[in-house]
Amino acid sequence: MATDDPIRASDADREAVVATLREAYTAGRLTLDEFDERVTTAYAGKTWGDLRKLTIDLPSQPILGSDVPGRQLPPTTVLPSHPARPGPRPDEVQGLQPPPPPRHRPRPLVILVPVAVWVLLVAHGIVGPGAVFLLIAVFALTSILSGIRRR
């Protein structure tokens, strides 16, 4: 039993315990019912001893009294909750090349559709042969704008 168990807990102490409980719940160490029960008890806790009982069975312990001026806090060792994934070895990195840039696919419809429309309109006498430039400009602009929206 710690000798400082009867010290009155502050709001910061309660929040530290709740944060530890939240981490334990997120890691799957506590069920939802246990988490709710312990959080309720933490907010009702009056002393450091009351708060310590809530996390005694968890691997990570909150630091109580961090808001007390002049208090010498023990050094903390932070353990990763998940092992770090090893990066590639230097010999593997040398063989890697960046992926090639995406190739721009030619769009035959951009050319074929206006030409087909122009041929039909000229064949039926609706427009003159010079209207092809206007149609190509409209379809090219539509193609450019649709390409901008896809990026």
mmCIF file with all atom_site columns, C-alpha atoms in Angstrom:
data_model
loop_
_atom_site.group_PDB
_atom_site.id
_atom_site.type_symbol
_atom_site.label_atom_id
_atom_site.label_alt_id
_atom_site.label_comp_id
_atom_site.label_asym_id
_atom_site.label_entity_id
_atom_site.label_seq_id
_atom_site.pdbx_PDB_ins_code
_atom_site.Cartn_x
_atom_site.Cartn_y
_atom_site.Cartn_z
_atom_site.occupancy
_atom_site.B_iso_or_equiv
_atom_site.pdbx_formal_charge
_atom_site.auth_seq_id
_atom_site.auth_comp_id
_atom_site.auth_asym_id
_atom_site.auth_atom_id
_atom_site.pdbx_PDB_model_num
ATOM 1   C CA . MET A 1 1   ? 0.000   0.000  0.000   1.00 0.00 ? 1   MET A CA 1
ATOM 2   C CA . ALA A 1 2   ? 1.359   3.409  -0.963  1.00 0.00 ? 2   ALA A CA 1
ATOM 3   C CA . THR A 1 3   ? 1.905   5.830  1.881   1.00 0.00 ? 3   THR A CA 1
ATOM 4   C CA . ASP A 1 4   ? 0.226   8.651  -0.029  1.00 0.00 ? 4   ASP A CA 1
ATOM 5   C CA . ASP A 1 5   ? -3.108  6.826  -0.500  1.00 0.00 ? 5   ASP A CA 1
ATOM 6   C CA . PRO A 1 6   ? -5.015  9.121  1.912   1.00 0.00 ? 6   PRO A CA 1
ATOM 7   C CA . ILE A 1 7   ? -4.114  12.283 -0.050  1.00 0.00 ? 7   ILE A CA 1
ATOM 8   C CA . ARG A 1 8   ? -7.166  13.998 -1.474  1.00 0.00 ? 8   ARG A CA 1
ATOM 9   C CA . ALA A 1 9   ? -7.561  13.620 -5.247  1.00 0.00 ? 9   ALA A CA 1
ATOM 10  C CA . SER A 1 10  ? -7.876  16.595 -7.567  1.00 0.00 ? 10  SER A CA 1
ATOM 11  C CA . ASP A 1 11  ? -9.902  16.895 -10.755 1.00 0.00 ? 11  ASP A CA 1
ATOM 12  C CA . ALA A 1 12  ? -6.664  16.460 -12.729 1.00 0.00 ? 12  ALA A CA 1
ATOM 13  C CA . ASP A 1 13  ? -6.034  13.162 -10.889 1.00 0.00 ? 13  ASP A CA 1
ATOM 14  C CA . ARG A 1 14  ? -9.529  11.940 -11.726 1.00 0.00 ? 14  ARG A CA 1
ATOM 15  C CA . GLU A 1 15  ? -9.091  12.916 -15.380 1.00 0.00 ? 15  GLU A CA 1
ATOM 16  C CA . ALA A 1 16  ? -5.741  11.073 -15.510 1.00 0.00 ? 16  ALA A CA 1
ATOM 17  C CA . VAL A 1 17  ? -7.405  7.911  -14.199 1.00 0.00 ? 17  VAL A CA 1
ATOM 18  C CA . VAL A 1 18  ? -10.291 8.241  -16.669 1.00 0.00 ? 18  VAL A CA 1
ATOM 19  C CA . ALA A 1 19  ? -7.797  8.677  -19.527 1.00 0.00 ? 19  ALA A CA 1
ATOM 20  C CA . THR A 1 20  ? -6.003  5.497  -18.410 1.00 0.00 ? 20  THR A CA 1
ATOM 21  C CA . LEU A 1 21  ? -9.318  3.648  -18.240 1.00 0.00 ? 21  LEU A CA 1
ATOM 22  C CA . ARG A 1 22  ? -10.275 4.936  -21.687 1.00 0.00 ? 22  ARG A CA 1
ATOM 23  C CA . GLU A 1 23  ? -6.986  3.621  -23.123 1.00 0.00 ? 23  GLU A CA 1
ATOM 24  C CA . ALA A 1 24  ? -7.592  0.251  -21.469 1.00 0.00 ? 24  ALA A CA 1
ATOM 25  C CA . TYR A 1 25  ? -11.135 0.089  -22.851 1.00 0.00 ? 25  TYR A CA 1
ATOM 26  C CA . THR A 1 26  ? -9.916  1.020  -26.341 1.00 0.00 ? 26  THR A CA 1
ATOM 27  C CA . ALA A 1 27  ? -7.249  -1.694 -26.136 1.00 0.00 ? 27  ALA A CA 1
ATOM 28  C CA . GLY A 1 28  ? -9.913  -4.258 -25.176 1.00 0.00 ? 28  GLY A CA 1
ATOM 29  C CA . ARG A 1 29  ? -8.734  -4.740 -21.579 1.00 0.00 ? 29  ARG A CA 1
ATOM 30  C CA . LEU A 1 30  ? -12.064 -3.608 -20.115 1.00 0.00 ? 30  LEU A CA 1
ATOM 31  C CA . THR A 1 31  ? -15.625 -4.355 -21.126 1.00 0.00 ? 31  THR A CA 1
ATOM 32  C CA . LEU A 1 32  ? -18.052 -1.495 -21.582 1.00 0.00 ? 32  LEU A CA 1
ATOM 33  C CA . ASP A 1 33  ? -19.714 -2.306 -18.252 1.00 0.00 ? 33  ASP A CA 1
ATOM 34  C CA . GLU A 1 34  ? -16.368 -2.341 -16.432 1.00 0.00 ? 34  GLU A CA 1
ATOM 35  C CA . PHE A 1 35  ? -15.351 0.887  -18.094 1.00 0.00 ? 35  PHE A CA 1
ATOM 36  C CA . ASP A 1 36  ? -18.613 2.639  -17.148 1.00 0.00 ? 36  ASP A CA 1
ATOM 37  C CA . GLU A 1 37  ? -18.438 1.385  -13.580 1.00 0.00 ? 37  GLU A CA 1
ATOM 38  C CA . ARG A 1 38  ? -14.814 2.424  -13.110 1.00 0.00 ? 38  ARG A CA 1
ATOM 39  C CA . VAL A 1 39  ? -15.310 5.857  -14.682 1.00 0.00 ? 39  VAL A CA 1
ATOM 40  C CA . THR A 1 40  ? -18.262 6.529  -12.382 1.00 0.00 ? 40  THR A CA 1
ATOM 41  C CA . THR A 1 41  ? -16.192 5.417  -9.399  1.00 0.00 ? 41  THR A CA 1
ATOM 42  C CA . ALA A 1 42  ? -13.233 7.536  -10.581 1.00 0.00 ? 42  ALA A CA 1
ATOM 43  C CA . TYR A 1 43  ? -15.300 10.706 -10.682 1.00 0.00 ? 43  TYR A CA 1
ATOM 44  C CA . ALA A 1 44  ? -16.637 9.894  -7.203  1.00 0.00 ? 44  ALA A CA 1
ATOM 45  C CA . GLY A 1 45  ? -13.171 9.020  -5.817  1.00 0.00 ? 45  GLY A CA 1
ATOM 46  C CA . LYS A 1 46  ? -11.934 11.205 -2.982  1.00 0.00 ? 46  LYS A CA 1
ATOM 47  C CA . THR A 1 47  ? -8.365  9.993  -2.404  1.00 0.00 ? 47  THR A CA 1
ATOM 48  C CA . TRP A 1 48  ? -5.422  8.730  -4.431  1.00 0.00 ? 48  TRP A CA 1
ATOM 49  C CA . GLY A 1 49  ? -6.003  5.318  -2.885  1.00 0.00 ? 49  GLY A CA 1
ATOM 50  C CA . ASP A 1 50  ? -9.558  5.252  -4.270  1.00 0.00 ? 50  ASP A CA 1
ATOM 51  C CA . LEU A 1 51  ? -8.222  6.086  -7.725  1.00 0.00 ? 51  LEU A CA 1
ATOM 52  C CA . ARG A 1 52  ? -5.327  3.610  -7.617  1.00 0.00 ? 52  ARG A CA 1
ATOM 53  C CA . LYS A 1 53  ? -7.712  0.733  -6.937  1.00 0.00 ? 53  LYS A CA 1
ATOM 54  C CA . LEU A 1 54  ? -9.391  1.396  -10.294 1.00 0.00 ? 54  LEU A CA 1
ATOM 55  C CA . THR A 1 55  ? -6.261  0.802  -12.364 1.00 0.00 ? 55  THR A CA 1
ATOM 56  C CA . ILE A 1 56  ? -4.342  -1.691 -10.207 1.00 0.00 ? 56  ILE A CA 1
ATOM 57  C CA . ASP A 1 57  ? -5.001  -4.542 -12.675 1.00 0.00 ? 57  ASP A CA 1
ATOM 58  C CA . LEU A 1 58  ? -4.032  -2.524 -15.771 1.00 0.00 ? 58  LEU A CA 1
ATOM 59  C CA . PRO A 1 59  ? -0.541  -2.408 -17.302 1.00 0.00 ? 59  PRO A CA 1
ATOM 60  C CA . SER A 1 60  ? -0.483  1.384  -17.443 1.00 0.00 ? 60  SER A CA 1
ATOM 61  C CA . GLN A 1 61  ? -0.865  3.484  -14.301 1.00 0.00 ? 61  GLN A CA 1
ATOM 62  C CA . PRO A 1 62  ? -1.845  7.174  -14.182 1.00 0.00 ? 62  PRO A CA 1
ATOM 63  C CA . ILE A 1 63  ? 0.492   9.689  -12.580 1.00 0.00 ? 63  ILE A CA 1
ATOM 64  C CA . LEU A 1 64  ? -1.334  11.154 -9.630  1.00 0.00 ? 64  LEU A CA 1
ATOM 65  C CA . GLY A 1 65  ? -0.381  14.559 -8.240  1.00 0.00 ? 65  GLY A CA 1
ATOM 66  C CA . SER A 1 66  ? 0.976   15.935 -11.501 1.00 0.00 ? 66  SER A CA 1
ATOM 67  C CA . ASP A 1 67  ? -0.757  19.221 -10.701 1.00 0.00 ? 67  ASP A CA 1
ATOM 68  C CA . VAL A 1 68  ? 0.878   19.596 -7.266  1.00 0.00 ? 68  VAL A CA 1
ATOM 69  C CA . PRO A 1 69  ? 3.502   22.377 -7.411  1.00 0.00 ? 69  PRO A CA 1
ATOM 70  C CA . GLY A 1 70  ? 7.010   21.272 -6.443  1.00 0.00 ? 70  GLY A CA 1
ATOM 71  C CA . ARG A 1 71  ? 6.127   17.572 -6.471  1.00 0.00 ? 71  ARG A CA 1
ATOM 72  C CA . GLN A 1 72  ? 8.947   15.330 -7.716  1.00 0.00 ? 72  GLN A CA 1
ATOM 73  C CA . LEU A 1 73  ? 7.340   13.007 -10.270 1.00 0.00 ? 73  LEU A CA 1
ATOM 74  C CA . PRO A 1 74  ? 8.854   9.576  -10.945 1.00 0.00 ? 74  PRO A CA 1
ATOM 75  C CA . PRO A 1 75  ? 10.425  9.111  -14.369 1.00 0.00 ? 75  PRO A CA 1
ATOM 76  C CA . THR A 1 76  ? 7.962   7.560  -16.759 1.00 0.00 ? 76  THR A CA 1
ATOM 77  C CA . THR A 1 77  ? 8.664   4.831  -19.205 1.00 0.00 ? 77  THR A CA 1
ATOM 78  C CA . VAL A 1 78  ? 6.350   4.904  -22.160 1.00 0.00 ? 78  VAL A CA 1
ATOM 79  C CA . LEU A 1 79  ? 5.838   1.522  -23.733 1.00 0.00 ? 79  LEU A CA 1
ATOM 80  C CA . PRO A 1 80  ? 4.319   1.363  -27.185 1.00 0.00 ? 80  PRO A CA 1
ATOM 81  C CA . SER A 1 81  ? 0.884   -0.198 -27.189 1.00 0.00 ? 81  SER A CA 1
ATOM 82  C CA . HIS A 1 82  ? 1.650   -1.924 -30.483 1.00 0.00 ? 82  HIS A CA 1
ATOM 83  C CA . PRO A 1 83  ? 5.054   -3.124 -31.657 1.00 0.00 ? 83  PRO A CA 1
ATOM 84  C CA . ALA A 1 84  ? 6.561   -0.919 -34.322 1.00 0.00 ? 84  ALA A CA 1
ATOM 85  C CA . ARG A 1 85  ? 6.538   -2.352 -37.802 1.00 0.00 ? 85  ARG A CA 1
ATOM 86  C CA . PRO A 1 86  ? 10.097  -2.693 -39.061 1.00 0.00 ? 86  PRO A CA 1
ATOM 87  C CA . GLY A 1 87  ? 10.959  -0.650 -42.137 1.00 0.00 ? 87  GLY A CA 1
ATOM 88  C CA . PRO A 1 88  ? 12.635  -2.018 -45.229 1.00 0.00 ? 88  PRO A CA 1
ATOM 89  C CA . ARG A 1 89  ? 16.275  -3.004 -45.005 1.00 0.00 ? 89  ARG A CA 1
ATOM 90  C CA . PRO A 1 90  ? 18.788  -0.754 -46.822 1.00 0.00 ? 90  PRO A CA 1
ATOM 91  C CA . ASP A 1 91  ? 19.431  -3.437 -49.440 1.00 0.00 ? 91  ASP A CA 1
ATOM 92  C CA . GLU A 1 92  ? 15.701  -3.582 -50.190 1.00 0.00 ? 92  GLU A CA 1
ATOM 93  C CA . VAL A 1 93  ? 15.403  0.183  -50.588 1.00 0.00 ? 93  VAL A CA 1
ATOM 94  C CA . GLN A 1 94  ? 18.055  0.329  -53.312 1.00 0.00 ? 94  GLN A CA 1
ATOM 95  C CA . GLY A 1 95  ? 16.108  -2.042 -55.559 1.00 0.00 ? 95  GLY A CA 1
ATOM 96  C CA . LEU A 1 96  ? 12.887  -0.069 -55.287 1.00 0.00 ? 96  LEU A CA 1
ATOM 97  C CA . GLN A 1 97  ? 11.942  2.382  -57.979 1.00 0.00 ? 97  GLN A CA 1
ATOM 98  C CA . PRO A 1 98  ? 9.170   4.925  -57.819 1.00 0.00 ? 98  PRO A CA 1
ATOM 99  C CA . PRO A 1 99  ? 6.014   3.908  -59.632 1.00 0.00 ? 99  PRO A CA 1
ATOM 100 C CA . PRO A 1 100 ? 5.731   5.226  -63.163 1.00 0.00 ? 100 PRO A CA 1
ATOM 101 C CA . PRO A 1 101 ? 3.537   8.286  -63.641 1.00 0.00 ? 101 PRO A CA 1
ATOM 102 C CA . PRO A 1 102 ? 0.012   7.538  -64.817 1.00 0.00 ? 102 PRO A CA 1
ATOM 103 C CA . ARG A 1 103 ? -0.216  7.391  -68.569 1.00 0.00 ? 103 ARG A CA 1
ATOM 104 C CA . HIS A 1 104 ? -2.645  9.629  -70.345 1.00 0.00 ? 104 HIS A CA 1
ATOM 105 C CA . ARG A 1 105 ? -4.915  7.407  -72.351 1.00 0.00 ? 105 ARG A CA 1
ATOM 106 C CA . PRO A 1 106 ? -5.855  8.773  -75.732 1.00 0.00 ? 106 PRO A CA 1
ATOM 107 C CA . ARG A 1 107 ? -9.550  9.383  -75.979 1.00 0.00 ? 107 ARG A CA 1
ATOM 108 C CA . PRO A 1 108 ? -10.650 8.538  -79.510 1.00 0.00 ? 108 PRO A CA 1
ATOM 109 C CA . LEU A 1 109 ? -14.226 9.552  -78.745 1.00 0.00 ? 109 LEU A CA 1
ATOM 110 C CA . VAL A 1 110 ? -13.097 13.134 -78.189 1.00 0.00 ? 110 VAL A CA 1
ATOM 111 C CA . ILE A 1 111 ? -12.183 13.286 -81.855 1.00 0.00 ? 111 ILE A CA 1
ATOM 112 C CA . LEU A 1 112 ? -14.649 10.817 -83.364 1.00 0.00 ? 112 LEU A CA 1
ATOM 113 C CA . VAL A 1 113 ? -17.835 12.254 -81.874 1.00 0.00 ? 113 VAL A CA 1
ATOM 114 C CA . PRO A 1 114 ? -17.401 15.813 -83.174 1.00 0.00 ? 114 PRO A CA 1
ATOM 115 C CA . VAL A 1 115 ? -16.259 14.560 -86.571 1.00 0.00 ? 115 VAL A CA 1
ATOM 116 C CA . ALA A 1 116 ? -19.289 12.264 -86.830 1.00 0.00 ? 116 ALA A CA 1
ATOM 117 C CA . VAL A 1 117 ? -21.636 15.076 -85.812 1.00 0.00 ? 117 VAL A CA 1
ATOM 118 C CA . TRP A 1 118 ? -19.999 17.414 -88.321 1.00 0.00 ? 118 TRP A CA 1
ATOM 119 C CA . VAL A 1 119 ? -20.300 14.849 -91.130 1.00 0.00 ? 119 VAL A CA 1
ATOM 120 C CA . LEU A 1 120 ? -23.999 14.318 -90.400 1.00 0.00 ? 120 LEU A CA 1
ATOM 121 C CA . LEU A 1 121 ? -24.755 18.022 -90.184 1.00 0.00 ? 121 LEU A CA 1
ATOM 122 C CA . VAL A 1 122 ? -22.871 18.851 -93.391 1.00 0.00 ? 122 VAL A CA 1
ATOM 123 C CA . ALA A 1 123 ? -24.442 15.870 -95.207 1.00 0.00 ? 123 ALA A CA 1
ATOM 124 C CA . HIS A 1 124 ? -27.949 17.091 -94.351 1.00 0.00 ? 124 HIS A CA 1
ATOM 125 C CA . GLY A 1 125 ? -27.077 20.670 -95.261 1.00 0.00 ? 125 GLY A CA 1
ATOM 126 C CA . ILE A 1 126 ? -27.791 22.022 -91.772 1.00 0.00 ? 126 ILE A CA 1
ATOM 127 C CA . VAL A 1 127 ? -24.360 23.679 -91.276 1.00 0.00 ? 127 VAL A CA 1
ATOM 128 C CA . GLY A 1 128 ? -21.441 24.649 -93.467 1.00 0.00 ? 128 GLY A CA 1
ATOM 129 C CA . PRO A 1 129 ? -18.090 22.854 -93.447 1.00 0.00 ? 129 PRO A CA 1
ATOM 130 C CA . GLY A 1 130 ? -16.495 25.546 -91.211 1.00 0.00 ? 130 GLY A CA 1
ATOM 131 C CA . ALA A 1 131 ? -18.670 24.564 -88.232 1.00 0.00 ? 131 ALA A CA 1
ATOM 132 C CA . VAL A 1 132 ? -16.314 21.678 -87.491 1.00 0.00 ? 132 VAL A CA 1
ATOM 133 C CA . PHE A 1 133 ? -13.945 24.016 -85.671 1.00 0.00 ? 133 PHE A CA 1
ATOM 134 C CA . LEU A 1 134 ? -16.696 25.177 -83.354 1.00 0.00 ? 134 LEU A CA 1
ATOM 135 C CA . LEU A 1 135 ? -17.748 21.590 -82.566 1.00 0.00 ? 135 LEU A CA 1
ATOM 136 C CA . ILE A 1 136 ? -14.170 20.437 -81.959 1.00 0.00 ? 136 ILE A CA 1
ATOM 137 C CA . ALA A 1 137 ? -13.596 23.391 -79.629 1.00 0.00 ? 137 ALA A CA 1
ATOM 138 C CA . VAL A 1 138 ? -16.754 22.547 -77.637 1.00 0.00 ? 138 VAL A CA 1
ATOM 139 C CA . PHE A 1 139 ? -15.846 18.872 -77.283 1.00 0.00 ? 139 PHE A CA 1
ATOM 140 C CA . ALA A 1 140 ? -12.212 19.649 -76.444 1.00 0.00 ? 140 ALA A CA 1
ATOM 141 C CA . LEU A 1 141 ? -13.281 22.101 -73.751 1.00 0.00 ? 141 LEU A CA 1
ATOM 142 C CA . THR A 1 142 ? -15.706 19.520 -72.329 1.00 0.00 ? 142 THR A CA 1
ATOM 143 C CA . SER A 1 143 ? -12.948 16.916 -72.285 1.00 0.00 ? 143 SER A CA 1
ATOM 144 C CA . ILE A 1 144 ? -10.509 19.255 -70.550 1.00 0.00 ? 144 ILE A CA 1
ATOM 145 C CA . LEU A 1 145 ? -13.050 20.232 -67.901 1.00 0.00 ? 145 LEU A CA 1
ATOM 146 C CA . SER A 1 146 ? -14.003 16.620 -67.196 1.00 0.00 ? 146 SER A CA 1
ATOM 147 C CA . GLY A 1 147 ? -10.299 15.750 -66.844 1.00 0.00 ? 147 GLY A CA 1
ATOM 148 C CA . ILE A 1 148 ? -9.842  18.545 -64.301 1.00 0.00 ? 148 ILE A CA 1
ATOM 149 C CA . ARG A 1 149 ? -12.787 17.300 -62.236 1.00 0.00 ? 149 ARG A CA 1
ATOM 150 C CA . ARG A 1 150 ? -11.369 13.737 -62.111 1.00 0.00 ? 150 ARG A CA 1
ATOM 151 C CA . ARG A 1 151 ? -8.066  14.816 -60.535 1.00 0.00 ? 151 ARG A CA 1
#
